[in-house]
CSV table of C-alpha atoms in Angstrom, one decimal:
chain,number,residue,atom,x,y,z
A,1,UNK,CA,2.9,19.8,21.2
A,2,UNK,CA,1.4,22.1,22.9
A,3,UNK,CA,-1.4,25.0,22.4
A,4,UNK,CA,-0.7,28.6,23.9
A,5,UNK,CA,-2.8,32.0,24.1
A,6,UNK,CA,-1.7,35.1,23.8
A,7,UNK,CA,-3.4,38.5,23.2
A,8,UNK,CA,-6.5,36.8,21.6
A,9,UNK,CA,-3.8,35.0,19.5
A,10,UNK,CA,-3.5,30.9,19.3
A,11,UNK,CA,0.1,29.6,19.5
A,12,UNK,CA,1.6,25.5,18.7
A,13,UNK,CA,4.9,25.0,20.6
A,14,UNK,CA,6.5,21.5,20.0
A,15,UNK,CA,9.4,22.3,21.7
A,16,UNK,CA,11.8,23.5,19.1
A,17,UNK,CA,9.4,26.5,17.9
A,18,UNK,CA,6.2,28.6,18.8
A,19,UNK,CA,4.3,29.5,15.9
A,20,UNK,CA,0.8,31.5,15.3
A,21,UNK,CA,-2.0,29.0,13.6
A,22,UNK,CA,-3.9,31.3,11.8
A,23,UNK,CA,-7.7,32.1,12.9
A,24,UNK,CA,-8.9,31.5,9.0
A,25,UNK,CA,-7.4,27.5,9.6
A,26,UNK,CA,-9.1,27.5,13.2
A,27,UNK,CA,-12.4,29.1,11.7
A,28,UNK,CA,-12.4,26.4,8.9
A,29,UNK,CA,-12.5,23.6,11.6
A,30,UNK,CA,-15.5,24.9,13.5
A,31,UNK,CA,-17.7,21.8,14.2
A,32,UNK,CA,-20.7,22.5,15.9
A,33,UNK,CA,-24.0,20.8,14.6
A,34,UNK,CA,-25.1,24.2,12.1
A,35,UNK,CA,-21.6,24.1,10.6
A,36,UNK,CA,-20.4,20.1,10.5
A,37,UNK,CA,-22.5,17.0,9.6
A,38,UNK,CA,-22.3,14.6,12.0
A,39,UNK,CA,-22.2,11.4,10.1
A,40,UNK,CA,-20.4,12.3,7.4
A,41,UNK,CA,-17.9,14.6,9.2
A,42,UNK,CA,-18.7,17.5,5.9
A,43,UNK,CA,-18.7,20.9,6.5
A,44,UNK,CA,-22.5,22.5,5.6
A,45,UNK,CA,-21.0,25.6,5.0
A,46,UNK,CA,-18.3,26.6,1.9
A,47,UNK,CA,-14.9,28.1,3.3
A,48,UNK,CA,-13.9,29.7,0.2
A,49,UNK,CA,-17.1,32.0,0.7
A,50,UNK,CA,-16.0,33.6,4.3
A,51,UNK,CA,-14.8,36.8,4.2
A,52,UNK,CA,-10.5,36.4,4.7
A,53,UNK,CA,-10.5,39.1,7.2
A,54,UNK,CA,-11.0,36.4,9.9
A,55,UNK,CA,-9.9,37.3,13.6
A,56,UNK,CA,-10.6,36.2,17.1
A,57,UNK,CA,-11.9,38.3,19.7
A,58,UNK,CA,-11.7,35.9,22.4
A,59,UNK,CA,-9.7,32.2,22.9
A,60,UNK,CA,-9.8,30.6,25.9
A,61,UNK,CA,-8.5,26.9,27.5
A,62,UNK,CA,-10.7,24.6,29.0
A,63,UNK,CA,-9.4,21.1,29.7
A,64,UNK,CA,-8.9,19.5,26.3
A,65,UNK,CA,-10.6,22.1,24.5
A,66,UNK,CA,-9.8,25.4,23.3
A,67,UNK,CA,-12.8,27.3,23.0
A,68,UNK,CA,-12.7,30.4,20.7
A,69,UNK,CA,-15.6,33.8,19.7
A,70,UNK,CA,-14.7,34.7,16.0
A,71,UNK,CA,-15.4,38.2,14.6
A,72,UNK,CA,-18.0,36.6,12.5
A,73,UNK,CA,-20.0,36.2,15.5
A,74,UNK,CA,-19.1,32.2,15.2
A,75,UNK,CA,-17.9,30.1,18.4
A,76,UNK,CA,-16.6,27.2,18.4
A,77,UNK,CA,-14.8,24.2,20.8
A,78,UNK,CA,-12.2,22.2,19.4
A,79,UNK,CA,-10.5,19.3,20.8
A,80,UNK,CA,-6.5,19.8,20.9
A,81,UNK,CA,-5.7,17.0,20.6
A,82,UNK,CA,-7.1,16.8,16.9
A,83,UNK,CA,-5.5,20.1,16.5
A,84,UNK,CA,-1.7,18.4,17.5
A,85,UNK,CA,-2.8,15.5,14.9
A,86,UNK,CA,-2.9,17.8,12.2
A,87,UNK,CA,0.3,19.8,13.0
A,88,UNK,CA,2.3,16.4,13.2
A,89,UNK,CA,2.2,16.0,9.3
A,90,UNK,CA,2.3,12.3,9.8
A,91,UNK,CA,-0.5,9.9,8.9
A,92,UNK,CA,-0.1,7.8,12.4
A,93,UNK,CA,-2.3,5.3,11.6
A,94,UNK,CA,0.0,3.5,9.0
A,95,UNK,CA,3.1,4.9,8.7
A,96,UNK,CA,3.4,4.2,12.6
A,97,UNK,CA,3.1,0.6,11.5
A,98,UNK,CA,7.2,-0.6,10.8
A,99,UNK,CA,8.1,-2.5,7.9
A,100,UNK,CA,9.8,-6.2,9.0
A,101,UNK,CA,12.5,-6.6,6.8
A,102,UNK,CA,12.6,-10.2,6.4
A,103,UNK,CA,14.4,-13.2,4.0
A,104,UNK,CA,14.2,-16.6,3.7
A,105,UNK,CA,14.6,-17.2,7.8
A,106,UNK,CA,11.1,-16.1,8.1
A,107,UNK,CA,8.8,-18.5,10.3
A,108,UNK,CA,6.1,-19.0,11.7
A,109,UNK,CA,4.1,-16.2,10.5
A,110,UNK,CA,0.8,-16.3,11.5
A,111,UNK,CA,-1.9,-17.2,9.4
A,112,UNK,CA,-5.8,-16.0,9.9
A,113,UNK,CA,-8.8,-17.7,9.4
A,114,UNK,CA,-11.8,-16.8,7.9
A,115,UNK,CA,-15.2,-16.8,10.3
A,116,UNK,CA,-18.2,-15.2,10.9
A,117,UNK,CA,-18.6,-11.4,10.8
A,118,UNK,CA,-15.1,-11.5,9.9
A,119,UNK,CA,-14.6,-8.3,8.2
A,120,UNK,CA,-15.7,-6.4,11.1
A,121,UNK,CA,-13.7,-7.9,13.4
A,122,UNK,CA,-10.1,-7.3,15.6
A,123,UNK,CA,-9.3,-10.0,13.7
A,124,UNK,CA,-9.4,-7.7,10.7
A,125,UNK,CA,-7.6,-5.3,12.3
A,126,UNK,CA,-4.8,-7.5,13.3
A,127,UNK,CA,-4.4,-8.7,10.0
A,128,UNK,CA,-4.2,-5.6,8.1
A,129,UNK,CA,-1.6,-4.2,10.5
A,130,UNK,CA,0.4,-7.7,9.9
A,131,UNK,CA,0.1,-6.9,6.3
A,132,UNK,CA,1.8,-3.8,6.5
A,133,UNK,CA,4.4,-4.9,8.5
A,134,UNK,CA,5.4,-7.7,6.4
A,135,UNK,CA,3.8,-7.2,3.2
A,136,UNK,CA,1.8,-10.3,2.6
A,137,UNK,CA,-1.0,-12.0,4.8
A,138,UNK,CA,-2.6,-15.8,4.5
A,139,UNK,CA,-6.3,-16.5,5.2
A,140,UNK,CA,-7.4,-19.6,5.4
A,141,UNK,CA,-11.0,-21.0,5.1
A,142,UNK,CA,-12.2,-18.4,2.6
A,143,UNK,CA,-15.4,-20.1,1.1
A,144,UNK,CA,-14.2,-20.9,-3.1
A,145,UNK,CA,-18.0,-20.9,-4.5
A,146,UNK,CA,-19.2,-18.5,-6.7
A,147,UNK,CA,-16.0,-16.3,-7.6
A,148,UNK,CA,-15.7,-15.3,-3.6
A,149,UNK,CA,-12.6,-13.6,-4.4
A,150,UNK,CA,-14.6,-10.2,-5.3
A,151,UNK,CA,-16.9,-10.5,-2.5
A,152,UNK,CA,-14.0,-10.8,0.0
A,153,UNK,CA,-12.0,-7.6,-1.8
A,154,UNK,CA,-14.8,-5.7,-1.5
A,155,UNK,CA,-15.1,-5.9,1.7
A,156,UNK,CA,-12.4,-4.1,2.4
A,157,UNK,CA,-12.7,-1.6,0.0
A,158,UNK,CA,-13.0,-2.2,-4.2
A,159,UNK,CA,-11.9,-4.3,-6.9
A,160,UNK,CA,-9.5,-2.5,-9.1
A,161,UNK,CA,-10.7,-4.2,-12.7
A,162,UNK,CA,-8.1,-4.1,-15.3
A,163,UNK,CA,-7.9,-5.5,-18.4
A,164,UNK,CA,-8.0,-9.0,-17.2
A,165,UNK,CA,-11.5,-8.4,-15.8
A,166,UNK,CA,-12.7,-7.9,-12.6
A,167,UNK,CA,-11.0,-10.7,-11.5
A,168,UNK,CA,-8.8,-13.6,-13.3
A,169,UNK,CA,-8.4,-17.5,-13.2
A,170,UNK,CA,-4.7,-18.0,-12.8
A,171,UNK,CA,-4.3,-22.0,-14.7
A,172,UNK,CA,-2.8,-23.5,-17.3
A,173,UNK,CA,-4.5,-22.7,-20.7
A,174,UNK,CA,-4.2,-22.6,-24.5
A,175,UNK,CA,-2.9,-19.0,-26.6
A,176,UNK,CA,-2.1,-17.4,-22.9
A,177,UNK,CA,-1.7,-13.6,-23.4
A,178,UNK,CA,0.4,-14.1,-20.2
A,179,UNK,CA,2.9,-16.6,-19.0
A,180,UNK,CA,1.2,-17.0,-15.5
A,181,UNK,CA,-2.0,-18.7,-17.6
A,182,UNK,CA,0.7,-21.4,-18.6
A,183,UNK,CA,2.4,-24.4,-16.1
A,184,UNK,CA,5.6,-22.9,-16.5
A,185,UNK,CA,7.7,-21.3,-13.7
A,186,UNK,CA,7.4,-18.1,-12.8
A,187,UNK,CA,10.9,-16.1,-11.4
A,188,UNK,CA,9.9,-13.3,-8.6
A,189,UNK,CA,8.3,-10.5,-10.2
A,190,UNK,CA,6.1,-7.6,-9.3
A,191,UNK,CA,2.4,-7.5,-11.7
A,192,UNK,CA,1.4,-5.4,-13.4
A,193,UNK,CA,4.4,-2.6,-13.9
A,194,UNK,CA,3.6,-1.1,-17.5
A,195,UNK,CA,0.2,0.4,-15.6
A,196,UNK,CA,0.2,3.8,-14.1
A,197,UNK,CA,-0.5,3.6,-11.7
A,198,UNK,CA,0.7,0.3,-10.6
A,199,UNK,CA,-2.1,-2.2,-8.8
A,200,UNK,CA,-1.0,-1.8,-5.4
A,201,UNK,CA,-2.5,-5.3,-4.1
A,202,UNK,CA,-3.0,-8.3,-5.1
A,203,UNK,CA,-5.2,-11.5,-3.9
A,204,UNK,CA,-4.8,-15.0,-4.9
A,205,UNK,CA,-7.2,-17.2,-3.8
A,206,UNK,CA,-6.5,-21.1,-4.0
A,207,UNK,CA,-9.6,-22.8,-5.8
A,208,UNK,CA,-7.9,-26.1,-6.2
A,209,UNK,CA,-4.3,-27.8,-6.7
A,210,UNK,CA,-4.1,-30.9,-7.4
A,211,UNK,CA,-0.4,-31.1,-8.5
A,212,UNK,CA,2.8,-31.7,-6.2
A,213,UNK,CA,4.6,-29.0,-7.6
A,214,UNK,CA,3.4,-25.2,-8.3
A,215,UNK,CA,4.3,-23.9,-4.9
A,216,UNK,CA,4.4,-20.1,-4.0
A,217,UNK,CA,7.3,-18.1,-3.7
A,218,UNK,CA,7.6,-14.4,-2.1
A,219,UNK,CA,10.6,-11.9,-1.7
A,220,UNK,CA,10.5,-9.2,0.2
A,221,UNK,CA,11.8,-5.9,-2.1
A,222,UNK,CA,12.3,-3.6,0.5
A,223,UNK,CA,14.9,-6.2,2.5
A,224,UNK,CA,16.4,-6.6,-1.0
A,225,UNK,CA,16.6,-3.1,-2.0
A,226,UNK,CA,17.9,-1.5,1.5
A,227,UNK,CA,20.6,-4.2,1.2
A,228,UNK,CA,21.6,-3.3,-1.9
A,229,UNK,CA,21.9,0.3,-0.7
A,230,UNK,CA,23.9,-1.1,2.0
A,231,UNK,CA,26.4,-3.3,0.2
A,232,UNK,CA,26.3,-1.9,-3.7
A,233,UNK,CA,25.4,1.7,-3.1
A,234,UNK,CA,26.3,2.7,-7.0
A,235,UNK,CA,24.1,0.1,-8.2
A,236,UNK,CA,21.7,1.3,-6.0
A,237,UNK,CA,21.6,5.2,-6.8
A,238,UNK,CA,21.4,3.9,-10.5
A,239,UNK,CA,18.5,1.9,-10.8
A,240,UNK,CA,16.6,4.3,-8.6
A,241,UNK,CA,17.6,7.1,-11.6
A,242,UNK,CA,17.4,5.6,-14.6
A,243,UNK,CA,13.6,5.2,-15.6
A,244,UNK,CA,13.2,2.0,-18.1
A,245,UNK,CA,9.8,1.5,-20.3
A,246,UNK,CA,7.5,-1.4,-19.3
A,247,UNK,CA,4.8,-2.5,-22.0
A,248,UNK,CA,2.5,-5.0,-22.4
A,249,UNK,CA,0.8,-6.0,-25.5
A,250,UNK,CA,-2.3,-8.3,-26.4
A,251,UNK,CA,-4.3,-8.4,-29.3
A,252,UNK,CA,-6.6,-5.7,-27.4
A,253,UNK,CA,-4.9,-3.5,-25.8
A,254,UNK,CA,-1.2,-1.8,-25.5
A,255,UNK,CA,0.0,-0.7,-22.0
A,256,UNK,CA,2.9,0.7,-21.0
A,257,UNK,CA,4.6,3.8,-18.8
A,258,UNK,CA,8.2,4.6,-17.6
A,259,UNK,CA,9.6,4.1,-14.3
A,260,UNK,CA,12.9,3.3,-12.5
A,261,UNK,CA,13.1,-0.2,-11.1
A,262,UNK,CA,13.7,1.2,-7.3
A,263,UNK,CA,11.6,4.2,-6.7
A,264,UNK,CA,11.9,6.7,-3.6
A,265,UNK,CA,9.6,8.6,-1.8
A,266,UNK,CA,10.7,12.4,-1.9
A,267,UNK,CA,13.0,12.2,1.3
A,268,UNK,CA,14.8,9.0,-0.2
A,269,UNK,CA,13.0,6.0,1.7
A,270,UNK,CA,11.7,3.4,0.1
A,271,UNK,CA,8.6,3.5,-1.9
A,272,UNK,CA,7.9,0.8,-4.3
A,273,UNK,CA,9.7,-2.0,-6.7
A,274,UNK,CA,9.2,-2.8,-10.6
A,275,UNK,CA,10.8,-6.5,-11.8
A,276,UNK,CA,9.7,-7.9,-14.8
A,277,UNK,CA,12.7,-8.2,-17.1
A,278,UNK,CA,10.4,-9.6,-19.8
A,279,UNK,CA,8.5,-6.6,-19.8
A,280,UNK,CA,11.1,-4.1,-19.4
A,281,UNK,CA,13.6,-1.9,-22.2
A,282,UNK,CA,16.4,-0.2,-20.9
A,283,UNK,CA,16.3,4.1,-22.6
A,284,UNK,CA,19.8,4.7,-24.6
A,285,UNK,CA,22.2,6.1,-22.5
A,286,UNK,CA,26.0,6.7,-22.9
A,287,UNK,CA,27.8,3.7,-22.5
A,288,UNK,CA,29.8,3.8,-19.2
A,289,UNK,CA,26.5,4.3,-17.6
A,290,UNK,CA,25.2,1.0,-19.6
A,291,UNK,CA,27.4,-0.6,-18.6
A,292,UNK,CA,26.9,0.3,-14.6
A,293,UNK,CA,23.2,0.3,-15.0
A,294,UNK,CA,23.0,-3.7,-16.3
A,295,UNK,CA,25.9,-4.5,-14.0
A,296,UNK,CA,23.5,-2.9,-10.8
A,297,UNK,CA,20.4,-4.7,-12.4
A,298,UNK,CA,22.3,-8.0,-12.7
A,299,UNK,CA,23.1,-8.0,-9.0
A,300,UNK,CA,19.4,-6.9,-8.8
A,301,UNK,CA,18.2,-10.0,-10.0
A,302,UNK,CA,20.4,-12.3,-8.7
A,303,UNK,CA,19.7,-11.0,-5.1
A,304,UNK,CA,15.5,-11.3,-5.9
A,305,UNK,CA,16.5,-15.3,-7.5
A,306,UNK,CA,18.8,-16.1,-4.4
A,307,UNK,CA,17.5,-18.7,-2.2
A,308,UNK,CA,18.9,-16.2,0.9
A,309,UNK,CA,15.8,-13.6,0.3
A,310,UNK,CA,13.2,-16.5,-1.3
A,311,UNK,CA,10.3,-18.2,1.2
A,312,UNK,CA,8.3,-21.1,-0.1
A,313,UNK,CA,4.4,-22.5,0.5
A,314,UNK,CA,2.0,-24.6,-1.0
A,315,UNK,CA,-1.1,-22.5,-1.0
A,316,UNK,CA,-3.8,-25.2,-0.1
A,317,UNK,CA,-7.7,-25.2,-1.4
A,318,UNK,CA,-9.7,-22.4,1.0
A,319,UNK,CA,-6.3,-20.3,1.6
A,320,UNK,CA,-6.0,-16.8,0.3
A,321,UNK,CA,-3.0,-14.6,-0.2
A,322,UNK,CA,-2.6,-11.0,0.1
A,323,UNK,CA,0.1,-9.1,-0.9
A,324,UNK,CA,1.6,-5.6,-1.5
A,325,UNK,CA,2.3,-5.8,-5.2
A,326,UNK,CA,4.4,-2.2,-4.6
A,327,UNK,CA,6.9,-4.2,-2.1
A,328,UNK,CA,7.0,-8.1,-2.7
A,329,UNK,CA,8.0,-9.9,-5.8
A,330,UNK,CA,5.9,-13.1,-6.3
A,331,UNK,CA,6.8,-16.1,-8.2
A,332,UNK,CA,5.6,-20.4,-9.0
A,333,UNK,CA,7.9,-23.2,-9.2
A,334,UNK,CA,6.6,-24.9,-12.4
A,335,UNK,CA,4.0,-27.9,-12.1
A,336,UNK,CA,2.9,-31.0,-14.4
A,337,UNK,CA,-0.9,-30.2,-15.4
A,338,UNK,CA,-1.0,-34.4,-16.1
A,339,UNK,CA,-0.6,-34.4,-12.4
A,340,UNK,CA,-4.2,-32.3,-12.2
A,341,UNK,CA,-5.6,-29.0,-11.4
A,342,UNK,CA,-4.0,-25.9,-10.5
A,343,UNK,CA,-6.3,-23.2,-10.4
A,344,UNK,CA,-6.3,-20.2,-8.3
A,345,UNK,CA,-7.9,-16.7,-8.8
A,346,UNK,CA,-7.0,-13.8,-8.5
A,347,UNK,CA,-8.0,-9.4,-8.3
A,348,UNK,CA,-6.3,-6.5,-7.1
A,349,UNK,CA,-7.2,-3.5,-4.8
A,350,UNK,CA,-5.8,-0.2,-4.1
A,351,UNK,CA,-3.9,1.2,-1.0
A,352,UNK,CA,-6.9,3.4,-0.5
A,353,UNK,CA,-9.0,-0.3,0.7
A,354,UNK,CA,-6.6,-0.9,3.4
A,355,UNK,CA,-5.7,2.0,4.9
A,356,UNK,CA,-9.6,3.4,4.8
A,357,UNK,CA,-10.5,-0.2,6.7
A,358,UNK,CA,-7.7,0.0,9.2
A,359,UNK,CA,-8.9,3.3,10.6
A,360,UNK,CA,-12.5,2.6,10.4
A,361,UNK,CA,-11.6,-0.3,12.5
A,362,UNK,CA,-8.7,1.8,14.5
A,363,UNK,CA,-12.3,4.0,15.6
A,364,UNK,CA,-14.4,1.1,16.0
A,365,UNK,CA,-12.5,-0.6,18.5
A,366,UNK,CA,-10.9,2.8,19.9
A,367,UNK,CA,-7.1,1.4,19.3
């Protein structure tokens, strides 16, 4: 893109058209110390309360910058290139970063370890950039004392608390209020989907296991999904229309919200999954679209249960998972609690944490 002058007038051209960028938007952006704070990168003055009959009497090119005398006696040098970020209408810090569609021919992933000054690190960096590529990272090492869990999420951004507390001890236990607090095994499923708005990421942390079976399982719903839209594409455009109610009940607390199993951003790609068919109710509809809708969320689940999309771990003592909770479904194979302790725990965090950690680092380490 580029920036042009004319007549006292600023231009974009990106090739395919030249448009005016009006002086109000330029005079909003003025960053000079009297007008921006530096650390903070807030304006010290209120835009609303400029008069709208903005205008520039003189613009002029110089190098990267274009320099510019408002009416308002104001002057003011701004980088272009910041000024072609904001025309591109693209967050380029994540959505540059490709989703790996990938099934159960996934290897050799690489897994980080926990060290000093960690969180800080290119090592950080790399990691969350892995994580949104694949939807799930590993860290291993990740001290277990004194519920380290929160300390780690925090350090990226915030603990989400939910009902479950700030963060939860996934074992085996009397009167669960939730099947994952039994030995049983879990089929893939996404957490959490009668909340609105959905936990976006969750972290398990291994405490202990002591038992040979309760391994880890991840699918990836996006490689699922675009298959689907591939191969089945009336089931697809089905469960991506319908909206089914999720609800959870305890003796506390009622949750629930509507949604459609598949849902699309607004120019159709993929945005997030919902699975939890113990959890869901299908609305009433007529019956030749029943009868489509279960046939397309049969072939659903079978393609989330099939051994073809499915990977399989142990997560050892020290090791910590991270995963999009909008994109994967997680699941357990089931274990014998005479064989010992399973205990792992868990706490979610928000999009908001990742993305707001990947650019700080993005700046830190000028990438």
């Amino acid at each position: 893109m580029k920036i042009e002058l004319n007549q006292n007038k600023v231009f974009y051209n990106n090739g395919s058209e030249k448009k005016e960028i009006h002086p109000f938007w330029l005079r909003e952006r003025v960053n000079g110390e009297e007008y921006l704070d530096k650390g903070t990168q807030q304006r010290l003055f209120d835009p609303t309360s400029l008069s709208s009959d903005i205008s520039i009497n003189k613009a002029n090119i110089n190098e990267n910058y274009l320099e510019i005398d408002f009416n308002d006696g104001v002057t003011s040098k701004l980088e272009i290139d910041k000024i072609a970020l904001e025309f591109s209408k693209e967050d380029i810090v994540i959505k540059s970063i490709e989703k790996t569609k990938w099934d159960s021919r996934l290897k050799n992933i690489k897994n980080f370890q926990y060290q000093k000054d960690f969180y800080e690190s290119k090592e950080m960096h790399d990691l969350l950039v892995s994580f949104y590529q694949y939807g799930f990272v590993i860290i291993k090492n990740i001290p277990t004392s004194k519920n380290y869990i929160v300390e780690f999420a925090n350090s990226i951004g915030s603990v989400r608390r939910t009902n479950f507390g700030e963060y939860f001890n996934v074992k085996s236990k009397p009167d669960p209020n939730d099947l994952a607090y039994t030995s049983l095994a879990l089929a893939p499923h996404t957490d959490n989907p009668y909340r609105n708005p959905v936990p976006c990421i969750q972290l398990l942390h291994c405490i202990e296991s002591k038992v040979s079976g309760g391994l880890s399982s991840l699918v990836d719903g996006y490689t699922v999904t675009e298959e689907l839209r591939s191969k089945f594409p009336e089931f697809y455009e089905i469960l991506t229309e319908v909206k089914v109610r999720f609800r959870f009940i305890d003796k506390e607390v009622i949750l629930e919200t509507i949604s459609p199993l598949i849902e699309l951003n607004d120019d159709k790609s993929f945005k997030q999954v919902r699975f939890s068919p113990r959890l869901d109710y299908v609305p009433i509809l007529d019956k030749e679209k029943l009868n489509l809708y279960y046939q397309a969320r049969k072939k659903l689940s079978e393609m989330y249960n099939s051994e073809k999309y499915r990977i399989e771990f142990k997560l050892e003592p020290k090791d910590l998972i991270m995963m999009d909770n909008h994109r994967l479904l997680h699941g357990r194979t089931s274990y014998e609690t005479k064989e010992g302790e399973r205990f792992l725990q868990g706490c979610y965090i928000d999009f908001d944490s990742t993305e707001g950690k990947l650019r700080h680092l993005k700046r830190k380490f000028n990438l």
